[in-house]
Structure formats: structure tokens, C-alpha cells
Amino acid sequence: MSLLEVNDLRVSFRTYGGEVQAVRGVSFQVKEGETIAIVGESGCGKSVTSQAIMGMIPTPHGKVKSGQILFKEKDITKLSKKKLQRIRGSEISMIFQDPMTSLNPTMKVGSQIKESILKHQKRSKHEAKKKVIELLKLVGIPDAEKRYSQYPHEFSGGMRQRVVIAIALACDPKLIIADEPTTALDVTIQAQILDLLKDIQQKRHSSIILITHDLGVVAEVADRVAVMYAGVVVESGTVVEIFENPKHPYTWGLLKSVPKLDSLEKERLIPIDGTPPDLFAPPEGCPFASRCPYAMEVCVSHMPDTQMFSNQHYARCWLNDQRAATVKELIAVGRERHV
Ligand code: SF4
């Protein structure tokens, strides 16, 4: 059974220029103990999808227009603010991108973690403090007892992100949404934070939705990947399927723009030319058509159907239609890659 099921989710924002259709019919599932990565460029709708799951779409401009978000089989888009607040932080929690803005600079870190425990769990202040120190140790902060009484500015960037992770774990959530959790960190610290997330997931059997623009990060931690473009999931599959046998030109583009660390040869990284479409008036056909080197006439006028390649791997691209010509690159990109 899935812990989370997102069905045909549509989210829009009203602006002076008109309605921005940020998420346009996104569906995916997250099983217990699974890590799914949602990948794509800025503005593809991945962060808006995670905000919708957290019930944090800014109102009155933003709105979940239609679709379902079933958490433990209950549609959380239908819950009252109060009920949603009870779930948020206790059963579903979020690790934000920038620890500097998600921590309160005027409050000691111990109190910030304790606040969440006291709000959602029936524990005395003494018990909560004990749990905070356990959490600081779990996320790898040395000298936890002393660190409990320090302020965020006394921590390095990597240590602050560990504190943010400790806050997210405070109430033993079943689902953790990590929105670009390593973007603000340097490469060595990024690797440590990814290892920590993997470790926590194995120890606690939590499910994780990892939001990222970086396919390198995905290979490290995810079980499954959903590739988003212009508010739509254009390809989804297991990490092996996406890296070894990608079926969508946008996924090929993303893979070509990731450096291969195991290669001794110098490799030229190829950016994806062009810009995503205007989501005030999304195209009728494939949203990637204006940037796709393989675009055909049908791509501009008709949105591709979903083609299944295994029970988990699917893509939306006319090239996979049996009437389309074979494109060698499809196979070549995948074979070059190793997870
Ligand atoms: Fe390119 Fe057409 Fe496939 Fe879209 S449907 S990715 S335009 S080939």
C-alpha cells in the first residue's frame, strides 16, 4: 500500500498577468520506506507540488484546482486548516533549502527543536529536552549537550542543515519532504548530508520525497525518479531505468549535463538550449517541443500519451510511439551512464 498517492494534481496561481498553471496533472505514489526524487529545472513545478502536499500553497493567489493528495488513504486537500496543521510537522515534515532562513536566529537551537516536540507530542519539558539531545546526536552534531544551548550563528552551514533535519525528524514523521536540501552547501558537506538522509531513512524506515535539480544527487539516494517539465511529469521510473534506459529527450538532456566522476576522459557537458514554455498559456502539444531537437509536427499539436516500459517506468514522448523513427541517442545516453 502507498503511504502517499498524488492523483492528477493541478495547482495554479493568480497574478496580474493572468493564471499561471504551475502544476498540470501530476500523479505519483510513495511507498513506505521509499525515497522518490522529483527532478527538473527551476519553475518546473516540483517545489509547488511539495508545497501542495504540505498544504502550504500561498493563499489567496495560489490554489489546488483539482486532483487528490491521499496520505494514508485520506485526501489532505479536503482537510480543515487545523487538521492539516496536526499532520504537518508530526506525520509529514519538510527540510527546507536554506538553513539560514528556516532557523530563527534569535532562538537557541535546542528550543527550536523542542518547540515542535512540545506542540505535537505529549511530553514533559524534561523528556522533550532529552529527545532533542538524542536527535542532535542522531544527525551527527558532536557535543550535543553543549550545542543544545547555542544559537544558529554559532553553527557552520553544514551543521545548521543538520539542525534543520533534526527539527524535521522531531516528531518521527512517516514522510519527509526535502526541498533541495544540499543546494546551499559545498560539495563535501553535500555528500555528508546525503549520507545522513540515507542513514536516517534506513534506521527509521521513513519515506522521503527529494526535490532537486541535480541528477547526481538522485543517483546517490533515490529509489525512484519523476522527471518534471513545465508542470508535467514527462518520465518516471526506478533510478536504474532512468539512468540506464531513459526514454525522453528532456531526461537525456539532464543526463548529458551531469559530470561523470568515474570517467578519466575530459567530457564536455551539454546544456539544454532554450527556455521552458510560458505557463500562463501552456502549449497544446508537448511542452518540450520548442527545445527538443527531435520535435515532429505531431509534437506541437498533440500532447503525447503515456507509454509504459515496465510496471514503474513510463514516459510521455511521441518518439516512443511505434510509428516514430528510431533515435539512436535514446539508447546511447543510457548505456554511457552507470548508477
Ligand atoms: Fe521531443 Fe516530440 Fe518527444 Fe516532445 S514528444 S520530447 S517534442 S520528440
Tab-separated table of C-alpha atoms and ligand atoms in Angstrom:
chain	number	residue	atom	x	y	z
A	1	MET	CA	0.000	0.000	0.000
A	2	SER	CA	1.199	3.524	-0.801
A	3	LEU	CA	1.786	5.981	2.011
A	4	LEU	CA	1.139	8.887	-0.345
A	5	GLU	CA	-0.760	8.972	-3.595
A	6	VAL	CA	-0.938	12.125	-5.706
A	7	ASN	CA	-3.589	11.882	-8.424
A	8	ASP	CA	-3.892	14.343	-11.309
A	9	LEU	CA	-2.873	17.320	-9.150
A	10	ARG	CA	-3.358	20.778	-10.661
A	11	VAL	CA	-2.154	23.952	-8.932
A	12	SER	CA	-2.474	27.485	-10.296
A	13	PHE	CA	-1.523	30.999	-9.184
A	14	ARG	CA	-3.465	34.146	-9.979
A	15	THR	CA	-1.211	37.043	-10.968
A	16	TYR	CA	-1.699	40.448	-12.604
A	17	GLY	CA	-0.653	38.863	-15.898
A	18	GLY	CA	-3.215	36.038	-15.670
A	19	GLU	CA	-3.269	32.497	-14.270
A	20	VAL	CA	-0.003	30.568	-14.037
A	21	GLN	CA	-0.671	26.822	-14.360
A	22	ALA	CA	2.299	25.707	-12.266
A	23	VAL	CA	1.312	22.030	-11.828
A	24	ARG	CA	-0.717	20.425	-14.610
A	25	GLY	CA	-1.946	16.952	-13.782
A	26	VAL	CA	0.842	15.404	-11.716
A	27	SER	CA	0.426	11.847	-10.413
A	28	PHE	CA	2.833	9.683	-8.426
A	29	GLN	CA	2.945	7.394	-5.413
A	30	VAL	CA	5.329	6.997	-2.500
A	31	LYS	CA	5.518	3.665	-0.699
A	32	GLU	CA	6.583	3.195	2.915
A	33	GLY	CA	10.340	3.373	3.345
A	34	GLU	CA	10.892	4.566	-0.223
A	35	THR	CA	12.807	7.615	-1.494
A	36	ILE	CA	11.410	9.238	-4.603
A	37	ALA	CA	13.192	12.126	-6.294
A	38	ILE	CA	11.342	14.804	-8.238
A	39	VAL	CA	13.787	16.342	-10.678
A	40	GLY	CA	13.635	19.287	-13.054
A	41	GLU	CA	14.718	22.845	-13.758
A	42	SER	CA	13.577	25.855	-11.704
A	43	GLY	CA	9.933	26.636	-12.359
A	44	CYS	CA	9.005	23.096	-13.482
A	45	GLY	CA	6.513	22.746	-10.622
A	46	LYS	CA	8.487	20.412	-8.338
A	47	SER	CA	8.542	22.752	-5.322
A	48	VAL	CA	4.893	23.750	-5.849
A	49	THR	CA	3.987	20.035	-5.795
A	50	SER	CA	5.758	19.643	-2.453
A	51	GLN	CA	4.089	22.781	-1.079
A	52	ALA	CA	0.713	21.342	-2.062
A	53	ILE	CA	1.496	18.126	-0.158
A	54	MET	CA	2.421	20.208	2.894
A	55	GLY	CA	-0.743	22.328	2.487
A	56	MET	CA	1.471	25.382	2.103
A	57	ILE	CA	0.279	26.853	-1.205
A	58	PRO	CA	0.211	30.606	-0.511
A	59	THR	CA	-3.366	31.873	-0.480
A	60	PRO	CA	-5.361	33.653	-1.812
A	61	HIS	CA	-3.294	33.728	-5.031
A	62	GLY	CA	-2.409	30.031	-5.134
A	63	LYS	CA	-4.962	27.234	-5.335
A	64	VAL	CA	-5.139	23.470	-5.689
A	65	LYS	CA	-7.547	23.482	-8.633
A	66	SER	CA	-8.216	19.754	-8.783
A	67	GLY	CA	-6.810	16.319	-8.040
A	68	GLN	CA	-6.188	14.356	-4.872
A	69	ILE	CA	-3.362	14.058	-2.363
A	70	LEU	CA	-4.066	10.877	-0.429
A	71	PHE	CA	-1.945	10.474	2.689
A	72	LYS	CA	-2.695	7.166	4.437
A	73	GLU	CA	-5.727	6.996	2.095
A	74	LYS	CA	-7.164	10.356	3.322
A	75	ASP	CA	-7.400	13.257	0.886
A	76	ILE	CA	-5.496	16.005	2.658
A	77	THR	CA	-6.638	18.686	0.188
A	78	LYS	CA	-10.063	18.353	1.837
A	79	LEU	CA	-8.875	18.724	5.447
A	80	SER	CA	-9.511	21.815	7.580
A	81	LYS	CA	-6.531	24.056	8.377
A	82	LYS	CA	-6.499	22.752	11.952
A	83	LYS	CA	-6.406	19.077	10.934
A	84	LEU	CA	-3.773	19.773	8.328
A	85	GLN	CA	-1.619	21.559	10.890
A	86	ARG	CA	-1.805	18.485	13.099
A	87	ILE	CA	-0.445	16.318	10.274
A	88	ARG	CA	2.157	18.861	9.183
A	89	GLY	CA	5.196	18.590	11.390
A	90	SER	CA	4.068	15.378	13.069
A	91	GLU	CA	3.359	12.938	10.211
A	92	ILE	CA	4.706	14.903	7.232
A	93	SER	CA	7.632	17.249	7.683
A	94	MET	CA	9.834	19.319	5.454
A	95	ILE	CA	13.550	20.056	5.215
A	96	PHE	CA	13.986	23.441	3.583
A	97	GLN	CA	16.716	24.511	1.214
A	98	ASP	CA	18.349	27.292	3.174
A	99	PRO	CA	19.012	26.625	6.874
A	100	MET	CA	19.783	30.305	7.422
A	101	THR	CA	16.219	31.339	6.617
A	102	SER	CA	14.438	28.337	8.118
A	103	LEU	CA	16.034	28.730	11.564
A	104	ASN	CA	15.127	31.542	13.951
A	105	PRO	CA	18.406	33.441	14.578
A	106	THR	CA	17.219	34.757	17.960
A	107	MET	CA	16.329	31.362	19.440
A	108	LYS	CA	18.665	28.667	20.767
A	109	VAL	CA	18.685	25.598	18.503
A	110	GLY	CA	17.630	23.262	21.331
A	111	SER	CA	14.498	25.347	21.951
A	112	GLN	CA	13.660	25.389	18.232
A	113	ILE	CA	13.675	21.588	18.045
A	114	LYS	CA	11.916	21.236	21.409
A	115	GLU	CA	9.109	23.565	20.286
A	116	SER	CA	7.985	21.106	17.646
A	117	ILE	CA	8.058	18.144	20.080
A	118	LEU	CA	6.011	20.002	22.719
A	119	LYS	CA	3.495	21.126	20.099
A	120	HIS	CA	2.811	17.707	18.620
A	121	GLN	CA	3.636	15.169	21.333
A	122	LYS	CA	2.528	14.707	24.926
A	123	ARG	CA	5.912	15.000	26.640
A	124	SER	CA	7.193	16.950	29.628
A	125	LYS	CA	9.823	19.654	29.045
A	126	HIS	CA	12.451	17.371	30.572
A	127	GLU	CA	11.529	14.458	28.260
A	128	ALA	CA	11.479	16.802	25.255
A	129	LYS	CA	14.972	18.085	26.081
A	130	LYS	CA	16.231	14.508	26.335
A	131	LYS	CA	14.772	13.757	22.915
A	132	VAL	CA	16.346	16.900	21.411
A	133	ILE	CA	19.789	15.809	22.599
A	134	GLU	CA	19.193	12.331	21.124
A	135	LEU	CA	18.193	13.949	17.814
A	136	LEU	CA	21.257	16.212	17.746
A	137	LYS	CA	23.394	13.099	18.233
A	138	LEU	CA	21.449	11.208	15.547
A	139	VAL	CA	22.110	13.922	12.948
A	140	GLY	CA	25.810	13.892	13.814
A	141	ILE	CA	26.231	17.061	15.856
A	142	PRO	CA	29.116	16.487	18.290
A	143	ASP	CA	28.927	17.772	21.861
A	144	ALA	CA	25.117	17.735	21.670
A	145	GLU	CA	24.522	18.801	25.311
A	146	LYS	CA	26.578	21.960	24.825
A	147	ARG	CA	25.246	22.670	21.329
A	148	TYR	CA	21.656	22.491	22.673
A	149	SER	CA	22.085	25.958	24.215
A	150	GLN	CA	23.765	27.656	21.269
A	151	TYR	CA	22.330	29.972	18.600
A	152	PRO	CA	22.263	29.198	14.845
A	153	HIS	CA	25.070	31.689	14.081
A	154	GLU	CA	27.413	29.563	16.240
A	155	PHE	CA	26.988	26.645	13.778
A	156	SER	CA	28.629	26.157	10.369
A	157	GLY	CA	26.413	25.867	7.230
A	158	GLY	CA	26.532	22.058	7.251
A	159	MET	CA	25.789	21.875	10.982
A	160	ARG	CA	22.847	24.262	10.587
A	161	GLN	CA	21.406	21.985	7.914
A	162	ARG	CA	21.769	19.082	10.375
A	163	VAL	CA	19.746	21.114	12.894
A	164	VAL	CA	17.041	21.663	10.246
A	165	ILE	CA	16.980	17.896	9.646
A	166	ALA	CA	16.694	17.310	13.421
A	167	ILE	CA	13.643	19.634	13.507
A	168	ALA	CA	12.085	17.690	10.616
A	169	LEU	CA	12.660	14.409	12.488
A	170	ALA	CA	11.463	15.692	15.867
A	171	CYS	CA	8.057	14.032	15.771
A	172	ASP	CA	9.061	10.830	13.943
A	173	PRO	CA	7.284	11.710	10.671
A	174	LYS	CA	6.292	8.971	8.232
A	175	LEU	CA	7.043	11.226	5.245
A	176	ILE	CA	9.883	13.754	4.907
A	177	ILE	CA	9.962	16.224	2.025
A	178	ALA	CA	13.481	17.503	1.387
A	179	ASP	CA	13.425	20.541	-0.925
A	180	GLU	CA	16.913	20.972	-2.430
A	181	PRO	CA	18.449	20.093	0.967
A	182	THR	CA	22.047	20.378	-0.218
A	183	THR	CA	21.927	23.299	-2.667
A	184	ALA	CA	23.290	25.898	-0.242
A	185	LEU	CA	26.179	23.649	0.861
A	186	ASP	CA	29.639	22.939	-0.527
A	187	VAL	CA	30.339	19.585	-2.198
A	188	THR	CA	31.922	17.758	0.778
A	189	ILE	CA	29.124	18.794	3.127
A	190	GLN	CA	26.542	17.873	0.455
A	191	ALA	CA	27.855	14.309	0.448
A	192	GLN	CA	27.687	14.146	4.259
A	193	ILE	CA	24.085	15.410	4.312
A	194	LEU	CA	23.049	12.895	1.621
A	195	ASP	CA	24.678	10.079	3.608
A	196	LEU	CA	22.815	11.281	6.680
A	197	LEU	CA	19.457	11.246	4.858
A	198	LYS	CA	20.143	7.716	3.581
A	199	ASP	CA	21.106	6.590	7.054
A	200	ILE	CA	18.007	8.100	8.677
A	201	GLN	CA	15.763	6.553	6.058
A	202	GLN	CA	17.227	3.096	6.709
A	203	LYS	CA	17.122	3.421	10.505
A	204	ARG	CA	13.614	4.890	10.725
A	205	HIS	CA	12.028	3.389	7.624
A	206	SER	CA	10.619	6.842	6.732
A	207	SER	CA	9.631	7.757	3.184
A	208	ILE	CA	11.396	10.684	1.543
A	209	ILE	CA	10.425	12.945	-1.351
A	210	LEU	CA	13.601	14.600	-2.546
A	211	ILE	CA	13.130	17.728	-4.652
A	212	THR	CA	16.219	18.547	-6.691
A	213	HIS	CA	17.533	19.886	-9.995
A	214	ASP	CA	20.644	17.728	-9.654
A	215	LEU	CA	20.552	14.209	-11.123
A	216	GLY	CA	23.877	13.451	-9.396
A	217	VAL	CA	22.122	13.754	-6.032
A	218	VAL	CA	19.343	11.466	-7.259
A	219	ALA	CA	21.719	8.614	-8.090
A	220	GLU	CA	23.064	8.794	-4.521
A	221	VAL	CA	19.849	8.397	-2.580
A	222	ALA	CA	16.667	7.758	-4.573
A	223	ASP	CA	14.834	4.523	-5.375
A	224	ARG	CA	12.587	6.097	-7.998
A	225	VAL	CA	12.650	9.287	-10.042
A	226	ALA	CA	9.949	11.519	-11.523
A	227	VAL	CA	11.260	13.978	-14.120
A	228	MET	CA	9.122	17.123	-14.291
A	229	TYR	CA	8.972	19.676	-17.068
A	230	ALA	CA	6.589	22.650	-17.365
A	231	GLY	CA	4.274	21.362	-14.644
A	232	VAL	CA	4.047	17.807	-16.020
A	233	VAL	CA	5.822	14.518	-15.164
A	234	VAL	CA	7.417	13.653	-18.524
A	235	GLU	CA	9.201	10.477	-17.390
A	236	SER	CA	9.250	8.319	-14.283
A	237	GLY	CA	10.940	5.080	-13.316
A	238	THR	CA	13.412	3.428	-10.974
A	239	VAL	CA	16.852	5.055	-10.718
A	240	VAL	CA	18.319	2.251	-12.837
A	241	GLU	CA	15.622	2.658	-15.522
A	242	ILE	CA	16.097	6.425	-15.711
A	243	PHE	CA	19.904	6.307	-15.777
A	244	GLU	CA	20.336	3.218	-17.951
A	245	ASN	CA	17.383	3.429	-20.289
A	246	PRO	CA	15.924	6.953	-20.400
A	247	LYS	CA	13.096	7.416	-22.879
A	248	HIS	CA	12.511	11.171	-23.004
A	249	PRO	CA	14.713	13.786	-24.735
A	250	TYR	CA	14.465	16.074	-21.701
A	251	THR	CA	15.850	13.301	-19.468
A	252	TRP	CA	18.686	12.757	-21.999
A	253	GLY	CA	19.415	16.488	-21.759
A	254	LEU	CA	19.520	16.360	-17.960
A	255	LEU	CA	21.820	13.317	-18.037
A	256	LYS	CA	24.180	14.972	-20.500
A	257	SER	CA	24.521	17.967	-18.224
A	258	VAL	CA	25.723	15.875	-15.239
A	259	PRO	CA	29.521	15.329	-14.975
A	260	LYS	CA	30.673	11.681	-14.814
A	261	LEU	CA	33.044	11.422	-11.877
A	262	ASP	CA	34.223	7.905	-12.815
A	263	SER	CA	35.477	8.953	-16.262
A	264	LEU	CA	39.174	9.711	-16.844
A	265	GLU	CA	38.445	11.444	-20.154
A	266	LYS	CA	37.614	15.125	-20.299
A	267	GLU	CA	33.936	15.415	-21.004
A	268	ARG	CA	32.040	18.347	-22.459
A	269	LEU	CA	28.800	18.973	-20.585
A	270	ILE	CA	25.955	19.875	-22.905
A	271	PRO	CA	23.380	22.370	-21.644
A	272	ILE	CA	19.769	22.210	-22.825
A	273	ASP	CA	19.274	25.176	-25.151
A	274	GLY	CA	16.218	27.407	-24.911
A	275	THR	CA	13.791	28.192	-22.112
A	276	PRO	CA	10.702	26.430	-20.747
A	277	PRO	CA	7.291	27.475	-22.111
A	278	ASP	CA	5.142	30.219	-20.691
A	279	LEU	CA	2.807	28.650	-18.131
A	280	PHE	CA	0.290	31.483	-18.495
A	281	ALA	CA	-0.667	29.757	-21.748
A	282	PRO	CA	0.915	26.290	-21.810
A	283	PRO	CA	1.334	24.721	-25.254
A	284	GLU	CA	-1.331	22.336	-26.515
A	285	GLY	CA	1.190	19.709	-27.515
A	286	CYS	CA	4.408	18.512	-25.876
A	287	PRO	CA	5.748	21.284	-23.583
A	288	PHE	CA	9.348	20.424	-24.544
A	289	ALA	CA	8.725	20.811	-28.307
A	290	SER	CA	10.314	24.278	-28.652
A	291	ARG	CA	13.631	22.965	-27.231
A	292	CYS	CA	13.584	19.418	-28.498
A	293	PRO	CA	15.939	18.556	-31.388
A	294	TYR	CA	13.663	15.635	-32.361
A	295	ALA	CA	10.344	17.538	-32.404
A	296	MET	CA	7.900	16.440	-35.113
A	297	GLU	CA	4.727	18.056	-36.368
A	298	VAL	CA	2.550	15.968	-34.086
A	299	CYS	CA	4.536	17.143	-31.034
A	300	VAL	CA	3.388	20.731	-31.460
A	301	SER	CA	-0.308	19.968	-31.789
A	302	HIS	CA	-0.871	16.926	-29.536
A	303	MET	CA	0.267	16.102	-26.028
A	304	PRO	CA	1.954	12.663	-26.148
A	305	ASP	CA	0.213	9.729	-24.476
A	306	THR	CA	1.820	7.931	-21.565
A	307	GLN	CA	3.831	4.911	-22.741
A	308	MET	CA	4.688	2.196	-20.219
A	309	PHE	CA	8.034	0.348	-20.453
A	310	SER	CA	7.771	-1.619	-17.207
A	311	ASN	CA	5.323	-1.530	-14.324
A	312	GLN	CA	7.182	1.523	-12.935
A	313	HIS	CA	8.807	3.127	-15.994
A	314	TYR	CA	6.804	5.443	-18.246
A	315	ALA	CA	7.393	8.482	-20.449
A	316	ARG	CA	5.350	10.968	-22.451
A	317	CYS	CA	7.082	11.400	-25.804
A	318	TRP	CA	5.931	10.735	-29.375
A	319	LEU	CA	9.309	9.148	-30.168
A	320	ASN	CA	8.154	6.114	-28.220
A	321	ASP	CA	5.138	5.695	-30.464
A	322	GLN	CA	5.616	2.699	-32.758
A	323	ARG	CA	5.049	4.914	-35.837
A	324	ALA	CA	8.012	7.192	-34.968
A	325	ALA	CA	11.526	6.706	-36.381
A	326	THR	CA	14.145	5.164	-34.075
A	327	VAL	CA	16.524	7.643	-32.494
A	328	LYS	CA	19.930	6.169	-31.685
A	329	GLU	CA	20.682	8.691	-28.959
A	330	LEU	CA	17.860	7.283	-26.920
A	331	ILE	CA	19.865	4.155	-26.345
A	332	ALA	CA	23.349	5.709	-26.380
A	333	VAL	CA	22.830	8.158	-23.484
A	334	GLY	CA	21.541	5.462	-21.219
A	335	ARG	CA	24.343	2.995	-21.924
A	336	GLU	CA	27.010	5.578	-21.093
A	337	ARG	CA	25.598	6.053	-17.645
A	338	HIS	CA	26.189	3.941	-14.587
A	339	VAL	CA	24.411	4.461	-11.310
B	1	SF4	FE1	10.542	15.928	-28.383
B	1	SF4	FE2	8.217	15.370	-29.544
B	1	SF4	FE3	9.145	13.800	-27.637
B	1	SF4	FE4	8.232	16.205	-27.045
B	1	SF4	S1	7.069	14.488	-27.850
B	1	SF4	S2	10.064	15.299	-26.273
B	1	SF4	S3	8.910	17.348	-28.814
B	1	SF4	S4	10.074	14.164	-29.640
